[in-house]
């Protein structure tokens, strides 16, 4: 299949799930002997996991068995991500909340996590301080078999922009309400 044919197949399969070209764009490119498919989600309410499940079926990468390096030629790379312009616009809605969270971070110890939101068995935590890793927002699921939270997703959030983007993604993808964030007093 050519890159263009793969992109068309992805569009058809997305349409079967009720996802239109206004919500997700699919672009195809060919580089020498490799193909690249770029899928950009323009509507943040569209499930990224569903789009990845549909699009990643077409990814094919050849690896060297001994060196574990990617072999040149006949590869099909598929990248799925949010449209950056749309994400920046939606992140503006959460900029004030991000600013308030960052103002409160010094009230927390270096090893302490900020609990930003909860919904059903999901919890959003923020690691505000450099603690062996950069500040980040984690989406976790409560584990029914122990007191440990299972980490599902993690987003770099060292500044107001990164934090507001993470809040936007989690709000639109999972329905979290960050207007009711309870911080320490």
PDB file of C-alpha atoms in Angstrom:
ATOM      1  CA  UNK A   1       0.000   0.000   0.000  1.00  0.00           C
ATOM      2  CA  UNK A   2       1.159   3.523  -0.697  1.00  0.00           C
ATOM      3  CA  UNK A   3       1.238   6.158   2.035  1.00  0.00           C
ATOM      4  CA  UNK A   4      -1.755   7.877   0.458  1.00  0.00           C
ATOM      5  CA  UNK A   5      -3.768   4.624   0.417  1.00  0.00           C
ATOM      6  CA  UNK A   6      -2.932   3.976   4.084  1.00  0.00           C
ATOM      7  CA  UNK A   7      -4.068   7.490   5.010  1.00  0.00           C
ATOM      8  CA  UNK A   8      -7.341   6.908   3.141  1.00  0.00           C
ATOM      9  CA  UNK A   9      -7.883   3.599   4.969  1.00  0.00           C
ATOM     10  CA  UNK A  10      -7.313   5.315   8.314  1.00  0.00           C
ATOM     11  CA  UNK A  11      -9.844   8.027   7.375  1.00  0.00           C
ATOM     12  CA  UNK A  12     -12.411   5.360   6.404  1.00  0.00           C
ATOM     13  CA  UNK A  13     -11.906   3.465   9.667  1.00  0.00           C
ATOM     14  CA  UNK A  14     -12.174   6.646  11.725  1.00  0.00           C
ATOM     15  CA  UNK A  15     -15.407   7.501   9.906  1.00  0.00           C
ATOM     16  CA  UNK A  16     -16.805   4.075  10.935  1.00  0.00           C
ATOM     17  CA  UNK A  17     -16.324   5.262  14.525  1.00  0.00           C
ATOM     18  CA  UNK A  18     -18.119   8.547  13.784  1.00  0.00           C
ATOM     19  CA  UNK A  19     -14.926  10.624  13.580  1.00  0.00           C
ATOM     20  CA  UNK A  20     -14.898  13.146  10.724  1.00  0.00           C
ATOM     21  CA  UNK A  21     -12.101  14.959   8.904  1.00  0.00           C
ATOM     22  CA  UNK A  22     -13.106  18.130  10.787  1.00  0.00           C
ATOM     23  CA  UNK A  23     -12.183  16.360  14.021  1.00  0.00           C
ATOM     24  CA  UNK A  24      -9.043  14.515  12.894  1.00  0.00           C
ATOM     25  CA  UNK A  25      -6.674  15.169   9.988  1.00  0.00           C
ATOM     26  CA  UNK A  26      -4.600  12.432   8.365  1.00  0.00           C
ATOM     27  CA  UNK A  27      -1.605  13.284   6.194  1.00  0.00           C
ATOM     28  CA  UNK A  28       0.665  10.983   4.252  1.00  0.00           C
ATOM     29  CA  UNK A  29       4.286  11.515   3.261  1.00  0.00           C
ATOM     30  CA  UNK A  30       6.873   9.348   1.574  1.00  0.00           C
ATOM     31  CA  UNK A  31      10.589   9.650   2.331  1.00  0.00           C
ATOM     32  CA  UNK A  32      12.827   7.672   0.015  1.00  0.00           C
ATOM     33  CA  UNK A  33      11.712   4.123   0.880  1.00  0.00           C
ATOM     34  CA  UNK A  34       9.768   4.860   4.074  1.00  0.00           C
ATOM     35  CA  UNK A  35       6.217   6.101   4.619  1.00  0.00           C
ATOM     36  CA  UNK A  36       5.001   8.482   7.305  1.00  0.00           C
ATOM     37  CA  UNK A  37       1.414   8.988   8.388  1.00  0.00           C
ATOM     38  CA  UNK A  38       0.664  12.005  10.586  1.00  0.00           C
ATOM     39  CA  UNK A  39      -2.651  11.973  12.454  1.00  0.00           C
ATOM     40  CA  UNK A  40      -3.636  15.202  14.238  1.00  0.00           C
ATOM     41  CA  UNK A  41      -6.635  15.428  16.563  1.00  0.00           C
ATOM     42  CA  UNK A  42      -8.344  18.803  16.076  1.00  0.00           C
ATOM     43  CA  UNK A  43     -11.254  18.137  18.459  1.00  0.00           C
ATOM     44  CA  UNK A  44      -9.951  17.410  21.964  1.00  0.00           C
ATOM     45  CA  UNK A  45     -13.156  15.546  22.844  1.00  0.00           C
ATOM     46  CA  UNK A  46     -12.223  12.808  20.345  1.00  0.00           C
ATOM     47  CA  UNK A  47     -10.601   9.913  22.206  1.00  0.00           C
ATOM     48  CA  UNK A  48      -6.876   9.798  21.501  1.00  0.00           C
ATOM     49  CA  UNK A  49      -6.803   6.150  22.557  1.00  0.00           C
ATOM     50  CA  UNK A  50      -9.441   5.265  19.944  1.00  0.00           C
ATOM     51  CA  UNK A  51      -7.634   7.205  17.203  1.00  0.00           C
ATOM     52  CA  UNK A  52      -4.348   5.499  18.117  1.00  0.00           C
ATOM     53  CA  UNK A  53      -6.004   2.075  18.074  1.00  0.00           C
ATOM     54  CA  UNK A  54      -7.334   2.724  14.566  1.00  0.00           C
ATOM     55  CA  UNK A  55      -4.199   4.356  13.117  1.00  0.00           C
ATOM     56  CA  UNK A  56      -1.428   2.318  14.742  1.00  0.00           C
ATOM     57  CA  UNK A  57      -2.687  -0.865  13.037  1.00  0.00           C
ATOM     58  CA  UNK A  58      -0.959   0.440   9.914  1.00  0.00           C
ATOM     59  CA  UNK A  59       2.415   1.059  11.529  1.00  0.00           C
ATOM     60  CA  UNK A  60       5.170  -1.292  10.458  1.00  0.00           C
ATOM     61  CA  UNK A  61       8.794  -0.871  11.520  1.00  0.00           C
ATOM     62  CA  UNK A  62      11.577  -3.284  10.670  1.00  0.00           C
ATOM     63  CA  UNK A  63      14.193  -3.874  13.377  1.00  0.00           C
ATOM     64  CA  UNK A  64      17.620  -5.495  13.248  1.00  0.00           C
ATOM     65  CA  UNK A  65      17.487  -8.606  15.461  1.00  0.00           C
ATOM     66  CA  UNK A  66      21.038  -8.174  16.756  1.00  0.00           C
ATOM     67  CA  UNK A  67      21.513  -4.417  17.219  1.00  0.00           C
ATOM     68  CA  UNK A  68      17.836  -3.553  17.772  1.00  0.00           C
ATOM     69  CA  UNK A  69      18.212  -0.632  15.352  1.00  0.00           C
ATOM     70  CA  UNK A  70      15.558   0.406  12.862  1.00  0.00           C
ATOM     71  CA  UNK A  71      16.344  -0.836   9.366  1.00  0.00           C
ATOM     72  CA  UNK A  72      16.059   1.659   6.521  1.00  0.00           C
ATOM     73  CA  UNK A  73      13.363   1.127   3.921  1.00  0.00           C
ATOM     74  CA  UNK A  74       9.859  -0.362   3.845  1.00  0.00           C
ATOM     75  CA  UNK A  75       8.875   1.171   7.197  1.00  0.00           C
ATOM     76  CA  UNK A  76       5.541   2.848   7.824  1.00  0.00           C
ATOM     77  CA  UNK A  77       5.637   5.295  10.744  1.00  0.00           C
ATOM     78  CA  UNK A  78       2.360   6.453  12.272  1.00  0.00           C
ATOM     79  CA  UNK A  79       2.280   9.416  14.669  1.00  0.00           C
ATOM     80  CA  UNK A  80      -0.902  10.404  16.535  1.00  0.00           C
ATOM     81  CA  UNK A  81      -1.073  13.608  18.548  1.00  0.00           C
ATOM     82  CA  UNK A  82      -3.225  16.630  19.275  1.00  0.00           C
ATOM     83  CA  UNK A  83      -3.159  19.533  16.838  1.00  0.00           C
ATOM     84  CA  UNK A  84      -0.859  22.005  18.557  1.00  0.00           C
ATOM     85  CA  UNK A  85      -2.789  25.130  17.574  1.00  0.00           C
ATOM     86  CA  UNK A  86      -6.063  23.709  18.921  1.00  0.00           C
ATOM     87  CA  UNK A  87      -4.364  22.496  22.100  1.00  0.00           C
ATOM     88  CA  UNK A  88      -2.867  25.956  22.734  1.00  0.00           C
ATOM     89  CA  UNK A  89      -6.300  27.568  22.281  1.00  0.00           C
ATOM     90  CA  UNK A  90      -7.977  25.117  24.668  1.00  0.00           C
ATOM     91  CA  UNK A  91      -5.117  25.431  27.171  1.00  0.00           C
ATOM     92  CA  UNK A  92      -5.931  29.147  27.511  1.00  0.00           C
ATOM     93  CA  UNK A  93      -9.137  28.120  29.297  1.00  0.00           C
ATOM     94  CA  UNK A  94      -6.985  26.550  32.045  1.00  0.00           C
ATOM     95  CA  UNK A  95      -4.250  29.168  32.293  1.00  0.00           C
ATOM     96  CA  UNK A  96      -5.675  30.883  35.392  1.00  0.00           C
ATOM     97  CA  UNK A  97      -6.116  27.533  37.164  1.00  0.00           C
ATOM     98  CA  UNK A  98      -2.544  26.582  36.256  1.00  0.00           C
ATOM     99  CA  UNK A  99      -1.311  29.910  37.604  1.00  0.00           C
ATOM    100  CA  UNK A 100      -3.120  29.324  40.930  1.00  0.00           C
ATOM    101  CA  UNK A 101      -1.706  25.807  41.220  1.00  0.00           C
ATOM    102  CA  UNK A 102       1.828  27.069  40.608  1.00  0.00           C
ATOM    103  CA  UNK A 103       1.394  29.811  43.218  1.00  0.00           C
ATOM    104  CA  UNK A 104       0.525  27.134  45.795  1.00  0.00           C
ATOM    105  CA  UNK A 105       3.345  24.709  45.021  1.00  0.00           C
ATOM    106  CA  UNK A 106       5.713  26.093  47.675  1.00  0.00           C
ATOM    107  CA  UNK A 107       3.251  25.025  50.375  1.00  0.00           C
ATOM    108  CA  UNK A 108       4.038  21.414  49.464  1.00  0.00           C
ATOM    109  CA  UNK A 109       7.131  19.460  50.499  1.00  0.00           C
ATOM    110  CA  UNK A 110       9.623  18.385  47.860  1.00  0.00           C
ATOM    111  CA  UNK A 111       8.366  14.773  47.853  1.00  0.00           C
ATOM    112  CA  UNK A 112       4.666  15.649  48.142  1.00  0.00           C
ATOM    113  CA  UNK A 113       2.141  15.399  45.316  1.00  0.00           C
ATOM    114  CA  UNK A 114      -0.741  17.810  44.800  1.00  0.00           C
ATOM    115  CA  UNK A 115      -4.122  16.099  44.265  1.00  0.00           C
ATOM    116  CA  UNK A 116      -5.824  18.152  41.539  1.00  0.00           C
ATOM    117  CA  UNK A 117      -8.966  16.149  40.739  1.00  0.00           C
ATOM    118  CA  UNK A 118     -10.743  12.823  41.153  1.00  0.00           C
ATOM    119  CA  UNK A 119     -13.384  11.086  39.085  1.00  0.00           C
ATOM    120  CA  UNK A 120     -14.585   7.540  39.690  1.00  0.00           C
ATOM    121  CA  UNK A 121     -11.387   5.488  40.115  1.00  0.00           C
ATOM    122  CA  UNK A 122      -9.158   8.086  38.405  1.00  0.00           C
ATOM    123  CA  UNK A 123      -6.962  10.620  40.206  1.00  0.00           C
ATOM    124  CA  UNK A 124      -4.949  13.533  38.765  1.00  0.00           C
ATOM    125  CA  UNK A 125      -1.768  14.309  40.706  1.00  0.00           C
ATOM    126  CA  UNK A 126       0.811  17.046  40.205  1.00  0.00           C
ATOM    127  CA  UNK A 127       4.489  16.658  41.107  1.00  0.00           C
ATOM    128  CA  UNK A 128       5.378  20.370  41.412  1.00  0.00           C
ATOM    129  CA  UNK A 129       9.041  20.124  42.422  1.00  0.00           C
ATOM    130  CA  UNK A 130      12.113  18.712  40.728  1.00  0.00           C
ATOM    131  CA  UNK A 131      12.505  15.378  42.488  1.00  0.00           C
ATOM    132  CA  UNK A 132      14.721  13.321  40.218  1.00  0.00           C
ATOM    133  CA  UNK A 133      12.407  14.177  37.356  1.00  0.00           C
ATOM    134  CA  UNK A 134      10.812  17.294  35.917  1.00  0.00           C
ATOM    135  CA  UNK A 135       7.502  18.546  37.338  1.00  0.00           C
ATOM    136  CA  UNK A 136       4.663  16.622  35.765  1.00  0.00           C
ATOM    137  CA  UNK A 137       0.962  15.833  35.945  1.00  0.00           C
ATOM    138  CA  UNK A 138      -0.020  12.176  36.342  1.00  0.00           C
ATOM    139  CA  UNK A 139      -3.284  10.482  35.575  1.00  0.00           C
ATOM    140  CA  UNK A 140      -3.593   7.477  37.892  1.00  0.00           C
ATOM    141  CA  UNK A 141      -6.097   4.723  38.511  1.00  0.00           C
ATOM    142  CA  UNK A 142      -6.776   3.327  41.958  1.00  0.00           C
ATOM    143  CA  UNK A 143      -5.626  -0.269  42.126  1.00  0.00           C
ATOM    144  CA  UNK A 144      -8.278  -2.507  43.704  1.00  0.00           C
ATOM    145  CA  UNK A 145      -5.650  -4.969  44.935  1.00  0.00           C
ATOM    146  CA  UNK A 146      -3.363  -2.583  46.806  1.00  0.00           C
ATOM    147  CA  UNK A 147      -2.997   0.980  48.020  1.00  0.00           C
ATOM    148  CA  UNK A 148      -0.783   1.830  45.041  1.00  0.00           C
ATOM    149  CA  UNK A 149      -2.024   4.010  42.190  1.00  0.00           C
ATOM    150  CA  UNK A 150      -1.412   2.756  38.648  1.00  0.00           C
ATOM    151  CA  UNK A 151       0.136   5.467  36.463  1.00  0.00           C
ATOM    152  CA  UNK A 152      -1.824   5.717  33.187  1.00  0.00           C
ATOM    153  CA  UNK A 153      -0.464   8.902  31.610  1.00  0.00           C
ATOM    154  CA  UNK A 154       2.073  11.565  32.474  1.00  0.00           C
ATOM    155  CA  UNK A 155       2.522  15.094  31.108  1.00  0.00           C
ATOM    156  CA  UNK A 156       5.506  17.427  31.430  1.00  0.00           C
ATOM    157  CA  UNK A 157       4.322  20.475  33.388  1.00  0.00           C
ATOM    158  CA  UNK A 158       7.238  22.579  34.610  1.00  0.00           C
ATOM    159  CA  UNK A 159       5.581  25.892  33.798  1.00  0.00           C
ATOM    160  CA  UNK A 160       2.217  27.548  33.319  1.00  0.00           C
ATOM    161  CA  UNK A 161       2.004  26.567  29.641  1.00  0.00           C
ATOM    162  CA  UNK A 162       2.813  22.887  30.165  1.00  0.00           C
ATOM    163  CA  UNK A 163       0.469  22.648  33.137  1.00  0.00           C
ATOM    164  CA  UNK A 164      -2.418  24.351  31.314  1.00  0.00           C
ATOM    165  CA  UNK A 165      -1.973  21.992  28.327  1.00  0.00           C
ATOM    166  CA  UNK A 166      -2.039  18.949  30.630  1.00  0.00           C
ATOM    167  CA  UNK A 167      -5.191  20.238  32.341  1.00  0.00           C
ATOM    168  CA  UNK A 168      -6.852  20.841  28.962  1.00  0.00           C
ATOM    169  CA  UNK A 169      -6.043  17.329  27.716  1.00  0.00           C
ATOM    170  CA  UNK A 170      -7.278  15.662  30.906  1.00  0.00           C
ATOM    171  CA  UNK A 171     -10.414  17.817  31.013  1.00  0.00           C
ATOM    172  CA  UNK A 172     -11.444  17.120  27.419  1.00  0.00           C
ATOM    173  CA  UNK A 173     -10.303  13.476  27.229  1.00  0.00           C
ATOM    174  CA  UNK A 174     -11.560  12.312  30.634  1.00  0.00           C
ATOM    175  CA  UNK A 175     -14.081  14.956  31.758  1.00  0.00           C
ATOM    176  CA  UNK A 176     -12.195  16.249  34.808  1.00  0.00           C
ATOM    177  CA  UNK A 177     -13.423  19.512  36.319  1.00  0.00           C
ATOM    178  CA  UNK A 178     -10.429  21.593  37.359  1.00  0.00           C
ATOM    179  CA  UNK A 179     -12.506  24.590  38.408  1.00  0.00           C
ATOM    180  CA  UNK A 180     -12.919  22.936  41.812  1.00  0.00           C
ATOM    181  CA  UNK A 181      -9.256  22.250  42.541  1.00  0.00           C
ATOM    182  CA  UNK A 182      -8.778  22.210  46.299  1.00  0.00           C
ATOM    183  CA  UNK A 183      -5.360  23.445  47.328  1.00  0.00           C
ATOM    184  CA  UNK A 184      -3.842  23.856  50.773  1.00  0.00           C
ATOM    185  CA  UNK A 185      -4.872  26.870  52.763  1.00  0.00           C
TER     186      UNK A 185
END
